[in-house]
Amino acid sequence: MLTTSLLKQAYQAIRKKIIYSDLEPGRKISEKGLEEMLNIGRTPIREALIQLRQQELVYTIPQSGTYISLIDLASAKNARFVREHLERQVMIECCAKLTRETQKILETLIEEQEKAVNAKDRRSFFHNDNLFHKACFEIAGRQEVWNWLDDHNIHLERFRWLRVTTEDLNLKILISQHYRLLEALINKDPEEANFLTAAHLHMMLD
C-alpha cells in the first residue's frame, strides 16, 4: 500500500519542478522519466500525476502522452485577488501580534533576500520571499489560511517565478517594500500595513 509520505514527497517534488519551470510548460513527461529524475518509485509518481492532473497542472493527450500545462493567467489573476484581500487583513492582525522574537524572524528573512540578490541567486530570493509572507500568516495565527492559499495558487507561483527570472525586475525594490512593511508592523500602523500590502502584492502580475 502506498504510504502518504511517499505520495506527498512525489507530489511536492513534481510540483516544485513545475513552479520553477524545471519542467517547463508544454514539456512532455513520463512516469519513467520522472522516476529517474526524482529517484522516487513509479507508484507514488503515478498517484502524484493523478493529483496534478486534477489540478490541471498536467494533461494527457490520447496516443500522444502527458504534458505540463501552460500557465493559466486567469487562474493566476484570481489567486492574486484572493491572496491580496486576505493578506491585507493578515497584516493588520500582525500589527497587534508582532513580538520582538517574530520581528527578528522577519528581519532575518529580508536579510536572506538581500544575500540572495548580492549572490544573484534568484531561486533563493524567491524562496525567502515566500517564507517572509508565510511567516506573517503564522504571526497572525493564520497558518491554515496560508496552507489553503498555497494549495490553490500554483499558476500564480509559476508566473511569479518567471517574473523573478526576468532581468528587468529590480529585486531591491521588493526588498525595500518588505522593509517598509516591517516598519509599519513594528509601529503598529494597520492603515499603512494595509496600503503597503496592497501595493506590494499588486506588483505580482505586472
mmCIF file of C-alpha atoms in Angstrom:
data_model
loop_
_atom_site.group_PDB
_atom_site.id
_atom_site.type_symbol
_atom_site.label_atom_id
_atom_site.label_comp_id
_atom_site.label_asym_id
_atom_site.label_seq_id
_atom_site.Cartn_x
_atom_site.Cartn_y
_atom_site.Cartn_z
ATOM 1 C CA MET A 1 0.000 0.000 0.000
ATOM 2 C CA LEU A 2 1.333 3.448 -0.967
ATOM 3 C CA THR A 3 2.271 5.475 2.088
ATOM 4 C CA THR A 4 1.037 9.027 2.391
ATOM 5 C CA SER A 5 4.577 10.309 2.906
ATOM 6 C CA LEU A 6 5.836 8.841 -0.381
ATOM 7 C CA LEU A 7 2.884 10.257 -2.298
ATOM 8 C CA LYS A 8 3.397 13.661 -0.689
ATOM 9 C CA GLN A 9 7.104 13.536 -1.457
ATOM 10 C CA ALA A 10 6.454 12.739 -5.126
ATOM 11 C CA TYR A 11 3.726 15.355 -5.437
ATOM 12 C CA GLN A 12 5.796 18.113 -3.821
ATOM 13 C CA ALA A 13 8.867 17.272 -5.904
ATOM 14 C CA ILE A 14 6.994 17.415 -9.216
ATOM 15 C CA ARG A 15 5.020 20.486 -8.134
ATOM 16 C CA LYS A 16 8.234 22.315 -7.271
ATOM 17 C CA LYS A 17 9.779 21.483 -10.635
ATOM 18 C CA ILE A 18 6.654 22.774 -12.391
ATOM 19 C CA ILE A 19 6.720 26.045 -10.417
ATOM 20 C CA TYR A 20 10.417 26.616 -11.121
ATOM 21 C CA SER A 21 9.997 25.623 -14.793
ATOM 22 C CA ASP A 22 12.488 22.781 -14.439
ATOM 23 C CA LEU A 23 9.564 21.006 -16.078
ATOM 24 C CA GLU A 24 8.657 23.821 -18.424
ATOM 25 C CA PRO A 25 5.163 24.494 -19.816
ATOM 26 C CA GLY A 26 4.312 22.232 -22.731
ATOM 27 C CA ARG A 27 7.019 19.672 -21.952
ATOM 28 C CA LYS A 28 6.185 16.004 -22.474
ATOM 29 C CA ILE A 29 6.800 13.879 -19.382
ATOM 30 C CA SER A 30 6.617 10.202 -18.489
ATOM 31 C CA GLU A 31 6.384 8.196 -15.301
ATOM 32 C CA LYS A 32 9.695 6.503 -16.115
ATOM 33 C CA GLY A 33 11.441 9.821 -16.760
ATOM 34 C CA LEU A 34 10.156 11.332 -13.522
ATOM 35 C CA GLU A 35 11.132 8.197 -11.609
ATOM 36 C CA GLU A 36 14.718 8.560 -12.854
ATOM 37 C CA MET A 37 14.774 12.335 -12.328
ATOM 38 C CA LEU A 38 13.450 12.278 -8.774
ATOM 39 C CA ASN A 39 14.665 8.850 -7.649
ATOM 40 C CA ILE A 40 11.158 8.053 -6.413
ATOM 41 C CA GLY A 41 9.232 4.864 -7.171
ATOM 42 C CA ARG A 42 6.798 4.540 -10.069
ATOM 43 C CA THR A 43 3.654 4.076 -7.927
ATOM 44 C CA PRO A 44 3.930 7.367 -5.967
ATOM 45 C CA ILE A 45 4.843 9.133 -9.223
ATOM 46 C CA ARG A 46 1.708 7.761 -10.875
ATOM 47 C CA GLU A 47 -0.503 8.788 -7.949
ATOM 48 C CA ALA A 48 1.065 12.253 -7.817
ATOM 49 C CA LEU A 49 0.366 12.741 -11.526
ATOM 50 C CA ILE A 50 -3.299 11.889 -10.938
ATOM 51 C CA GLN A 51 -3.417 14.619 -8.301
ATOM 52 C CA LEU A 52 -1.608 17.105 -10.562
ATOM 53 C CA ARG A 53 -3.958 16.235 -13.431
ATOM 54 C CA GLN A 54 -6.942 17.033 -11.203
ATOM 55 C CA GLN A 55 -5.340 20.445 -10.530
ATOM 56 C CA GLU A 56 -4.869 20.899 -14.307
ATOM 57 C CA LEU A 57 -1.101 21.209 -13.944
ATOM 58 C CA VAL A 58 -0.575 18.285 -16.305
ATOM 59 C CA TYR A 59 -2.793 16.942 -19.047
ATOM 60 C CA THR A 60 -2.870 13.820 -21.188
ATOM 61 C CA ILE A 61 -3.444 13.546 -24.935
ATOM 62 C CA PRO A 62 -4.564 10.042 -26.010
ATOM 63 C CA GLN A 63 -1.967 8.184 -28.094
ATOM 64 C CA SER A 64 0.459 11.041 -27.502
ATOM 65 C CA GLY A 65 1.434 11.349 -23.860
ATOM 66 C CA THR A 66 1.339 13.517 -20.736
ATOM 67 C CA TYR A 67 2.377 17.164 -20.825
ATOM 68 C CA ILE A 68 2.998 20.038 -18.415
ATOM 69 C CA SER A 69 0.153 22.540 -18.742
ATOM 70 C CA LEU A 70 0.652 26.110 -19.833
ATOM 71 C CA ILE A 71 0.330 28.814 -17.190
ATOM 72 C CA ASP A 72 -3.321 29.784 -16.741
ATOM 73 C CA LEU A 73 -3.161 33.570 -16.416
ATOM 74 C CA ALA A 74 -6.842 33.837 -15.443
ATOM 75 C CA SER A 75 -6.207 31.436 -12.566
ATOM 76 C CA ALA A 76 -3.113 33.435 -11.567
ATOM 77 C CA LYS A 77 -5.133 36.664 -11.511
ATOM 78 C CA ASN A 78 -7.849 35.096 -9.375
ATOM 79 C CA ALA A 79 -5.246 33.708 -6.963
ATOM 80 C CA ARG A 80 -3.673 37.130 -6.621
ATOM 81 C CA PHE A 81 -7.100 38.706 -5.990
ATOM 82 C CA VAL A 82 -7.812 36.261 -3.165
ATOM 83 C CA ARG A 83 -4.349 36.499 -1.665
ATOM 84 C CA GLU A 84 -4.246 40.291 -1.821
ATOM 85 C CA HIS A 85 -7.519 40.675 0.070
ATOM 86 C CA LEU A 86 -6.727 38.019 2.659
ATOM 87 C CA GLU A 87 -3.149 39.145 3.241
ATOM 88 C CA ARG A 88 -4.158 42.747 3.821
ATOM 89 C CA GLN A 89 -6.261 41.570 6.761
ATOM 90 C CA VAL A 90 -3.463 39.278 7.930
ATOM 91 C CA MET A 91 -1.007 42.189 8.027
ATOM 92 C CA ILE A 92 -3.474 44.216 10.081
ATOM 93 C CA GLU A 93 -3.593 41.351 12.576
ATOM 94 C CA CYS A 94 0.225 41.171 12.532
ATOM 95 C CA CYS A 95 0.365 44.739 13.786
ATOM 96 C CA ALA A 96 -1.246 43.600 17.034
ATOM 97 C CA LYS A 97 0.638 40.307 17.369
ATOM 98 C CA LEU A 98 4.210 41.093 16.318
ATOM 99 C CA THR A 99 6.748 40.434 19.087
ATOM 100 C CA ARG A 100 10.481 41.066 19.345
ATOM 101 C CA GLU A 101 11.117 37.415 18.534
ATOM 102 C CA THR A 102 8.891 37.338 15.437
ATOM 103 C CA GLN A 103 10.239 40.725 14.348
ATOM 104 C CA LYS A 104 13.707 39.152 14.326
ATOM 105 C CA ILE A 105 12.430 36.297 12.157
ATOM 106 C CA LEU A 106 11.117 38.744 9.557
ATOM 107 C CA GLU A 107 14.338 40.787 9.658
ATOM 108 C CA THR A 108 16.402 37.643 9.100
ATOM 109 C CA LEU A 109 14.286 36.602 6.109
ATOM 110 C CA ILE A 110 14.715 40.015 4.486
ATOM 111 C CA GLU A 111 18.463 39.810 5.112
ATOM 112 C CA GLU A 112 18.486 36.415 3.402
ATOM 113 C CA GLN A 113 16.772 38.011 0.410
ATOM 114 C CA GLU A 114 19.475 40.672 0.285
ATOM 115 C CA LYS A 115 22.164 37.993 0.347
ATOM 116 C CA ALA A 116 20.403 36.188 -2.488
ATOM 117 C CA VAL A 117 20.303 39.351 -4.591
ATOM 118 C CA ASN A 118 24.002 40.001 -3.988
ATOM 119 C CA ALA A 119 24.781 36.410 -4.924
ATOM 120 C CA LYS A 120 22.496 36.678 -7.964
ATOM 121 C CA ASP A 121 20.598 33.663 -6.655
ATOM 122 C CA ARG A 122 17.047 34.321 -7.784
ATOM 123 C CA ARG A 123 15.780 30.951 -6.613
ATOM 124 C CA SER A 124 16.915 31.676 -3.055
ATOM 125 C CA PHE A 125 15.369 35.149 -3.314
ATOM 126 C CA PHE A 126 12.044 33.671 -4.425
ATOM 127 C CA HIS A 127 12.127 31.037 -1.676
ATOM 128 C CA ASN A 128 12.839 33.569 1.082
ATOM 129 C CA ASP A 129 10.224 35.959 -0.305
ATOM 130 C CA ASN A 130 7.616 33.248 0.180
ATOM 131 C CA LEU A 131 8.968 32.466 3.653
ATOM 132 C CA PHE A 132 8.582 36.134 4.630
ATOM 133 C CA HIS A 133 4.900 36.177 3.704
ATOM 134 C CA LYS A 134 4.315 32.736 5.212
ATOM 135 C CA ALA A 135 5.865 33.951 8.472
ATOM 136 C CA CYS A 136 3.435 36.892 8.553
ATOM 137 C CA PHE A 137 0.495 34.485 8.300
ATOM 138 C CA GLU A 138 1.993 32.421 11.124
ATOM 139 C CA ILE A 139 2.470 35.510 13.310
ATOM 140 C CA ALA A 140 -1.189 36.405 12.751
ATOM 141 C CA GLY A 141 -2.214 32.849 13.678
ATOM 142 C CA ARG A 142 -3.359 32.162 10.108
ATOM 143 C CA GLN A 143 -1.098 29.253 9.122
ATOM 144 C CA GLU A 144 -4.090 27.243 7.894
ATOM 145 C CA VAL A 145 -5.092 30.096 5.583
ATOM 146 C CA TRP A 146 -1.569 30.201 4.124
ATOM 147 C CA ASN A 147 -1.684 26.416 3.540
ATOM 148 C CA TRP A 148 -5.011 26.784 1.729
ATOM 149 C CA LEU A 149 -3.636 29.564 -0.464
ATOM 150 C CA ASP A 150 -0.507 27.550 -1.193
ATOM 151 C CA ASP A 151 -2.651 24.666 -2.430
ATOM 152 C CA HIS A 152 -4.606 26.897 -4.826
ATOM 153 C CA ASN A 153 -2.125 29.408 -6.225
ATOM 154 C CA ILE A 154 0.253 27.262 -8.270
ATOM 155 C CA HIS A 155 -0.357 29.123 -11.540
ATOM 156 C CA LEU A 156 0.353 32.379 -9.702
ATOM 157 C CA GLU A 157 3.575 30.912 -8.302
ATOM 158 C CA ARG A 158 4.627 29.768 -11.781
ATOM 159 C CA PHE A 159 4.046 33.245 -13.170
ATOM 160 C CA ARG A 160 5.832 34.904 -10.224
ATOM 161 C CA TRP A 161 8.878 32.709 -10.729
ATOM 162 C CA LEU A 162 9.116 33.598 -14.429
ATOM 163 C CA ARG A 163 8.758 37.263 -13.454
ATOM 164 C CA VAL A 164 11.572 36.962 -10.914
ATOM 165 C CA THR A 165 13.861 35.485 -13.568
ATOM 166 C CA THR A 166 13.452 38.465 -15.919
ATOM 167 C CA GLU A 167 16.416 40.793 -15.877
ATOM 168 C CA ASP A 168 14.329 43.988 -15.863
ATOM 169 C CA LEU A 169 12.744 43.238 -12.479
ATOM 170 C CA ASN A 170 14.558 45.191 -9.759
ATOM 171 C CA LEU A 171 14.546 42.824 -6.801
ATOM 172 C CA LYS A 172 15.866 45.519 -4.479
ATOM 173 C CA ILE A 173 12.558 47.368 -4.861
ATOM 174 C CA LEU A 174 10.747 44.317 -3.493
ATOM 175 C CA ILE A 175 13.176 44.135 -0.576
ATOM 176 C CA SER A 176 12.619 47.825 0.136
ATOM 177 C CA GLN A 177 8.875 47.185 0.228
ATOM 178 C CA HIS A 178 9.404 44.394 2.747
ATOM 179 C CA TYR A 179 11.413 46.724 4.977
ATOM 180 C CA ARG A 180 8.700 49.391 4.781
ATOM 181 C CA LEU A 181 6.034 46.798 5.560
ATOM 182 C CA LEU A 182 8.024 45.532 8.538
ATOM 183 C CA GLU A 183 8.378 49.108 9.786
ATOM 184 C CA ALA A 184 4.601 49.518 9.639
ATOM 185 C CA LEU A 185 4.175 46.313 11.649
ATOM 186 C CA ILE A 186 6.710 47.460 14.253
ATOM 187 C CA ASN A 187 4.967 50.838 14.519
ATOM 188 C CA LYS A 188 1.591 49.099 14.958
ATOM 189 C CA ASP A 189 0.215 51.057 11.987
ATOM 190 C CA PRO A 190 -2.532 48.897 10.423
ATOM 191 C CA GLU A 191 -3.571 51.535 7.885
ATOM 192 C CA GLU A 192 -0.031 51.780 6.493
ATOM 193 C CA ALA A 193 0.403 47.991 6.580
ATOM 194 C CA ASN A 194 -2.843 47.592 4.643
ATOM 195 C CA PHE A 195 -1.778 50.108 1.984
ATOM 196 C CA LEU A 196 1.742 48.706 1.587
ATOM 197 C CA THR A 197 0.499 45.122 1.334
ATOM 198 C CA ALA A 198 -1.939 46.014 -1.439
ATOM 199 C CA ALA A 199 0.760 47.879 -3.380
ATOM 200 C CA HIS A 200 3.307 45.090 -2.903
ATOM 201 C CA LEU A 201 1.054 42.205 -3.910
ATOM 202 C CA HIS A 202 -0.411 44.077 -6.855
ATOM 203 C CA MET A 203 3.052 44.006 -8.435
ATOM 204 C CA MET A 204 2.975 40.192 -8.675
ATOM 205 C CA LEU A 205 1.414 40.156 -12.153
ATOM 206 C CA ASP A 206 2.862 43.425 -13.504
#
